[in-house]
């Protein structure tokens, strides 16, 4: 055996890196021709063998490159020597360079270095080490149209071009290209791609040996190019270096099929010796591909199993089972040359070294092999290699790759089981083998990825929860930030740490998932194009405008860095854009919807049409699941004279006939529609098998179910009456009485006679006129067209039976009547009833009619003729006006007999054997052709005109034979020929089949294609009597009822499965139509069979059925499925079986009573319930749907289940639902068998007059257990807040106040002599701080220091308990000791004379929140034109009534004085009263503040009211004597009565106020306040009728528009949006001249009901109604709404503003508004562009200065120094330009 060493003495004297000049390469090509390519002896060459090989590879590559491209080969002098970071690790960087330098010192040093070297370096394959000339083992993962993707070891991927597969494939490509060039067809690729299907050349999962042709960085859009590896699997390259002597048994070679013979294939090995051929038997193909599917040019990696005697024929095998069996054989033991050891070959080697990075060894003692950390099995097993292998042992491995760049011959090897066995790696789960992508799909996120192994400098191996398969995270994918080092003991990525990871890929060769821990990757919506779904909403940025010959052809939108989509020009907008480049700029953010995805071409089409993006209808991406009547928008992509083609999503298209485009007649579709237009259509017909669909633009709602039934019941010849609804140029449209159907009556069908007579009668017909005794001539249900006639001749013919409507009514020789449909040169077409048409040839016309033009006839003219002949098979009818001869009558009578007695002879039988219909006897084996495939059957044809039917139950023998269980017949196609067996004749009346002896005149045969029936054995027809109880059957869904599925065991036997017995998975039962569609297959077990009553009950559950379950079968804790039979507000009724039903109460429904809502359930819904308790004596069951019991949920249980009284203890806080409200208290349901009791005294801390109105049945309450008596089963609760709350503190009273105490409070009222202060958290405790105690210095103006509502800290100076008076002090000296450290927090204490004011106390904020949530009866949410578009501000509260929307009183702290819900009388009027007198923002409340203050000083205090305010009706009456026109007093009076639940008295007070307040300019606002409060009261407590009555009266007394706005505000605040919208719609009609009405309506639609499109539709209407001087402002306001509303579209707003600025460029207010909006939006580039545009426009210098100054302020805030300088430079340039213009 020759030596395996290939190193020579001169090898190290010429380093490879110095041999770069191109001249040396060119000369090297000629040298290679003369020199021996194998083992050079001595110094025959100055080049080493390695250099020989590298130069040979490069030369061959350059020659191939120049031949294929015609370009000059690359210059290696300019080749980049970049030191890339490899995807994988190595022991030390630069180590090969050091070794090469050491060899340059001569032979002596070389020998010494060889002896000192401890071993071969263990390293894996990487992109840097994968050089041209490398040979590597890979696995096919994807076949595309023009290349093949091959996964390589160590997470590498290469691509095989179509020209690098085999010579056969290359020749085919060249032939196709030549044919295209000859034909001049530039688009030949599309129709030739199927001729070269690469899937027939290689199979996914197939292992192949690949030769590396080139490696380079392909430039991409990003900064980093993608590494591209180009491979070749052509045996000429893959078997590089092999000679005849190298072909030994058990070595692997790559071969290509050159010829397919009967018993095997002839293969070429690509060797120089062309006499050597390979032969592979058909049995040696294995499971890679069926032998019949093998094509010439296919490539296989084969094992040499034998040689012929002369060595010319090599026996090969590609069977993976044989190749992968290397335990005892099939591995290479001996080899004559090192070239035999190529990737794919299994070898046995001696382990020489084991490290943490892998192991190394020797093959045959000479050839070095290494297995890295992945392919040594260390990464997958997690065990140290030292425990699995030991140095000196022999183990088997499979060669993975070669390393031609190394001086020493070295190979990479794999010890992984799936590589050794050539079998796919799978994960074991639930006793099933799952593929990796099934166990863990691509792009999925793993929440707990545990680090199992750390390789420093390389990455980490993680456990992803998939048994048997680990994941790998490269160091570059650990974090978004650069990770310098990693360790297995320290740091964030040490062994045992858990992270969130996302699956990037799976390498089938390595058997590893590739994952990433980067947060940016985790947050990406999509990682690959396969993750994007058709119809999905995506967001992206415009990356490029596509320009073609016509202009802008589309827009490229970047969704992620790696995923982009094309928006065609027609999908840029709903309208055609003249200048798309102005709207779509690079970097613009857009929202799009995915139209289609072509994974093979890696293309994604998007749409930006708002009508499609904002549509919420079901996406039509497949014909499957579409049904007649469904509606959706689509895009017109082609318009034809006969209709249009509508494109939906994916490849779904529909045809829109011109008749279905509109309710009206359309002659030319192009005049009404355009390509790219979006139309709303509904399906009229769909064929998912043929992928065909017809749609209509007609409104299906306008043609209801009743009308459809009426149309179906309408028969030709029927008499109808109708009313003329419309007249056209040539016909009358009649609306039929009773049914309302539209019918058409042509003028020519009004009477018999001439055309002039018909036209004269038509002129007398008027719209609205009634027409009687019309006759239906024909109807078209699809197009909903009815044709009528009033011709007396036709009506008489119909009465006498001589107006036929079908072929069955015709008799040869009989005279029939009809009318002329059309006239041609050879004859006349005559139409009868029901669109039956016959042809009257010219030769059979009467003698008098044959001469004149058109045979003397006109369209629609009445005509009579005789039946000449009938051809039923062709549906043809021939007529004559001449007498029928006797011979013809005999001949034609036979044709008539064809209709009655079918010919028994067969025509074109598909089995080629049968001759007569009688041959199809019971059990006959025959051939059939599929005509159509339905859900439950296949319609077939046995011969011409002979039909058959194959029920789905007669197709499959076993459950395993069904590939698609939901659509079992999906695998069958039309025109497919099947072998079938005759079962009988189908009976269409009862959908069963009969024996052959009962065949009817036109039989439809019942057939079976079950493999078990395709024998000569006697048929055993299944009947119900043969079905045994507990037997198992394969059944198919035939129908879906409300409570069961009807299934077929055979065409004759039908049974039912109760819903609860359909599946063990209860979640599937909620949608039976989707999960168990008609035709789907099930495995069922017979529960009960009753042949006498023809009843069969089955179950598809694996366990016992629930159908026969009784009470004794139940036990506590059982979890069962049930069906909801009743839903109420208190419980749901669940049926467990036919005999058992039980309720689920509120306390047993959820673990959190806040979410208890029985109405979320629906009748017939399937739920999972748990049996809580069983009471056998009383036959009662308690059920629960709590997640903690049904699902074993680990979520916290807020309201635990109470099973008994003993479970409760005193002081436990529990929640429950009120069961009953009695006179002595409230009974509370705590569980299904535990009830608590609350006494009246324990209901509240305060006195409640009408306490029953605050409690109602099923109300959720929380209480504390105060008494438990287990013996009496008695529980007593308390609902008092003082008992429930641990932090409860009673309010402060006058008795609690002591002198010297420091308290916090708020200013209640400001007077000249001092301020009144109310104490926080008190029972309305208030007092006075005299102005002498306010500050250290004299205070002359108290109003200038304090305002009502200010929070202050005061010291108690004096307390008078008898008079209930307190004197406070605010001087700073009072707090000198306590606040020595907090003087800095006292605000402006120095400027205010030592006054301490708490600016932002928590109490103040809480009070503000409390007030803003209360309902204002007098002034509710005015919708003003000015503030409708401004930012939200603090609401101005006029009067707070303390009434919530639900009508209940808002609970506040108990007060000693009278609290009127937001008003306090102890210190005078509150801050809200003060604000009421201030001028409103929009000028609604005209009285001035000063006037009201003067009125306050004149308040009559003779009533001796104390500081607590009015406390009775008498107090209010006395105050009203002094201020009868004060709406504040009247509203406070109303609030007082409402607090006492006296609603009727509050109404009476409102009526008194309306009558009392004087009408005048000063009191209009007072009266308006009362009306608004009155409306609010009725809205809260009254009915719709009372609100409407008060509203009408208010409009009579006040401005109607104002009252409309106030009522709309009330509706909006109370959540009655429907009423508000109705009122706003009435306003835009009634007050259309007011711009704010339109704007208020738009604001409501934008913000409240989230209907922006409806709001946008208001603008055109408003511009038509308003004067032109309002147009610009209103348009601007609408544009601002687009910006400011959360439901708006900022881009639409920009478009509107651009239009305004283009039309009105000198409107600087528009520029200002636009700038404000863009600054708020935060788009700096957009803001700078706007500033640049406005300053560049022709404006005055003063205005330009303003904008430049504003621009500079913006840059100082948002920009940097450089941007500020740019603004200054532009301003200076503007000044210089102005000076130049002036000079």
mmCIF file of C-alpha atoms in Angstrom, residues 1514-1621:
data_model
loop_
_atom_site.group_PDB
_atom_site.id
_atom_site.type_symbol
_atom_site.label_atom_id
_atom_site.label_comp_id
_atom_site.label_asym_id
_atom_site.label_seq_id
_atom_site.Cartn_x
_atom_site.Cartn_y
_atom_site.Cartn_z
ATOM 1 C CA UNK A 1514 -86.843 76.085 56.050
ATOM 2 C CA UNK A 1515 -83.210 77.232 55.813
ATOM 3 C CA UNK A 1516 -83.271 76.981 52.030
ATOM 4 C CA UNK A 1517 -86.590 78.760 51.812
ATOM 5 C CA UNK A 1518 -85.286 81.666 53.917
ATOM 6 C CA UNK A 1519 -82.194 81.967 51.699
ATOM 7 C CA UNK A 1520 -84.272 81.921 48.542
ATOM 8 C CA UNK A 1521 -86.301 84.854 49.831
ATOM 9 C CA UNK A 1522 -83.166 86.957 49.587
ATOM 10 C CA UNK A 1523 -81.795 85.459 46.337
ATOM 11 C CA UNK A 1524 -84.692 84.152 44.230
ATOM 12 C CA UNK A 1525 -82.631 84.416 41.000
ATOM 13 C CA UNK A 1526 -79.625 82.424 42.271
ATOM 14 C CA UNK A 1527 -79.387 79.172 40.368
ATOM 15 C CA UNK A 1528 -76.762 78.072 42.857
ATOM 16 C CA UNK A 1529 -79.292 78.068 45.703
ATOM 17 C CA UNK A 1530 -81.923 76.323 43.631
ATOM 18 C CA UNK A 1531 -79.497 73.586 42.592
ATOM 19 C CA UNK A 1532 -78.250 73.186 46.147
ATOM 20 C CA UNK A 1533 -81.871 72.832 47.229
ATOM 21 C CA UNK A 1534 -82.340 70.107 44.605
ATOM 22 C CA UNK A 1535 -79.197 68.365 45.803
ATOM 23 C CA UNK A 1536 -80.495 68.479 49.364
ATOM 24 C CA UNK A 1537 -83.691 66.690 48.347
ATOM 25 C CA UNK A 1538 -81.821 64.154 46.201
ATOM 26 C CA UNK A 1539 -79.597 63.338 49.143
ATOM 27 C CA UNK A 1540 -82.745 62.342 50.973
ATOM 28 C CA UNK A 1541 -83.856 60.276 47.913
ATOM 29 C CA UNK A 1542 -86.746 62.685 47.321
ATOM 30 C CA UNK A 1543 -86.582 62.713 43.518
ATOM 31 C CA UNK A 1544 -90.106 63.976 43.019
ATOM 32 C CA UNK A 1545 -89.485 66.917 45.361
ATOM 33 C CA UNK A 1546 -86.299 67.743 43.455
ATOM 34 C CA UNK A 1547 -88.368 67.890 40.277
ATOM 35 C CA UNK A 1548 -90.801 70.209 41.976
ATOM 36 C CA UNK A 1549 -87.976 72.516 43.040
ATOM 37 C CA UNK A 1550 -86.712 72.632 39.447
ATOM 38 C CA UNK A 1551 -90.193 73.605 38.253
ATOM 39 C CA UNK A 1552 -90.402 76.325 40.942
ATOM 40 C CA UNK A 1553 -87.009 77.655 39.898
ATOM 41 C CA UNK A 1554 -88.068 77.905 36.267
ATOM 42 C CA UNK A 1555 -91.184 79.816 37.273
ATOM 43 C CA UNK A 1556 -89.429 82.003 39.851
ATOM 44 C CA UNK A 1557 -86.229 83.177 38.150
ATOM 45 C CA UNK A 1558 -86.929 86.341 36.227
ATOM 46 C CA UNK A 1559 -86.164 86.292 32.513
ATOM 47 C CA UNK A 1560 -83.686 88.911 31.441
ATOM 48 C CA UNK A 1561 -80.222 89.404 30.063
ATOM 49 C CA UNK A 1562 -78.628 89.069 33.497
ATOM 50 C CA UNK A 1563 -80.554 85.966 34.481
ATOM 51 C CA UNK A 1564 -80.518 83.975 31.255
ATOM 52 C CA UNK A 1565 -77.488 82.017 32.401
ATOM 53 C CA UNK A 1566 -79.144 81.339 35.766
ATOM 54 C CA UNK A 1567 -82.210 79.932 34.073
ATOM 55 C CA UNK A 1568 -80.042 77.933 31.663
ATOM 56 C CA UNK A 1569 -78.268 76.319 34.615
ATOM 57 C CA UNK A 1570 -81.567 75.158 36.054
ATOM 58 C CA UNK A 1571 -82.690 73.666 32.741
ATOM 59 C CA UNK A 1572 -79.389 71.791 32.333
ATOM 60 C CA UNK A 1573 -79.628 70.469 35.888
ATOM 61 C CA UNK A 1574 -83.239 69.462 35.264
ATOM 62 C CA UNK A 1575 -82.167 67.526 32.126
ATOM 63 C CA UNK A 1576 -79.369 65.841 34.031
ATOM 64 C CA UNK A 1577 -81.768 64.816 36.801
ATOM 65 C CA UNK A 1578 -84.239 63.283 34.342
ATOM 66 C CA UNK A 1579 -81.431 61.539 32.479
ATOM 67 C CA UNK A 1580 -80.313 59.943 35.761
ATOM 68 C CA UNK A 1581 -83.664 59.186 37.422
ATOM 69 C CA UNK A 1582 -86.276 59.559 34.723
ATOM 70 C CA UNK A 1583 -87.236 57.849 31.485
ATOM 71 C CA UNK A 1584 -86.638 58.645 27.840
ATOM 72 C CA UNK A 1585 -90.095 60.197 27.629
ATOM 73 C CA UNK A 1586 -89.499 62.576 30.544
ATOM 74 C CA UNK A 1587 -86.118 63.606 29.135
ATOM 75 C CA UNK A 1588 -87.717 64.323 25.767
ATOM 76 C CA UNK A 1589 -90.503 66.380 27.387
ATOM 77 C CA UNK A 1590 -88.115 68.519 29.442
ATOM 78 C CA UNK A 1591 -85.825 68.936 26.455
ATOM 79 C CA UNK A 1592 -88.614 70.288 24.257
ATOM 80 C CA UNK A 1593 -89.607 72.761 26.953
ATOM 81 C CA UNK A 1594 -85.987 73.832 27.435
ATOM 82 C CA UNK A 1595 -85.620 74.522 23.722
ATOM 83 C CA UNK A 1596 -88.649 76.807 23.867
ATOM 84 C CA UNK A 1597 -87.179 78.849 26.745
ATOM 85 C CA UNK A 1598 -83.534 78.869 25.647
ATOM 86 C CA UNK A 1599 -81.369 78.813 22.545
ATOM 87 C CA UNK A 1600 -82.237 75.477 20.825
ATOM 88 C CA UNK A 1601 -78.694 74.919 19.593
ATOM 89 C CA UNK A 1602 -77.326 75.483 23.084
ATOM 90 C CA UNK A 1603 -79.762 73.017 24.588
ATOM 91 C CA UNK A 1604 -78.952 70.408 21.937
ATOM 92 C CA UNK A 1605 -75.272 70.716 22.808
ATOM 93 C CA UNK A 1606 -75.937 70.460 26.548
ATOM 94 C CA UNK A 1607 -78.116 67.352 26.178
ATOM 95 C CA UNK A 1608 -75.530 65.725 23.932
ATOM 96 C CA UNK A 1609 -72.899 66.372 26.613
ATOM 97 C CA UNK A 1610 -75.146 64.811 29.247
ATOM 98 C CA UNK A 1611 -75.625 61.707 27.102
ATOM 99 C CA UNK A 1612 -71.892 61.376 26.483
ATOM 100 C CA UNK A 1613 -71.003 61.742 30.166
ATOM 101 C CA UNK A 1614 -73.575 59.141 31.147
ATOM 102 C CA UNK A 1615 -72.352 56.662 28.518
ATOM 103 C CA UNK A 1616 -75.437 56.837 26.302
ATOM 104 C CA UNK A 1617 -73.481 57.115 23.078
ATOM 105 C CA UNK A 1618 -76.273 55.939 20.800
ATOM 106 C CA UNK A 1619 -78.593 58.673 21.961
ATOM 107 C CA UNK A 1620 -75.796 61.205 21.750
ATOM 108 C CA UNK A 1621 -75.049 60.201 18.163
#
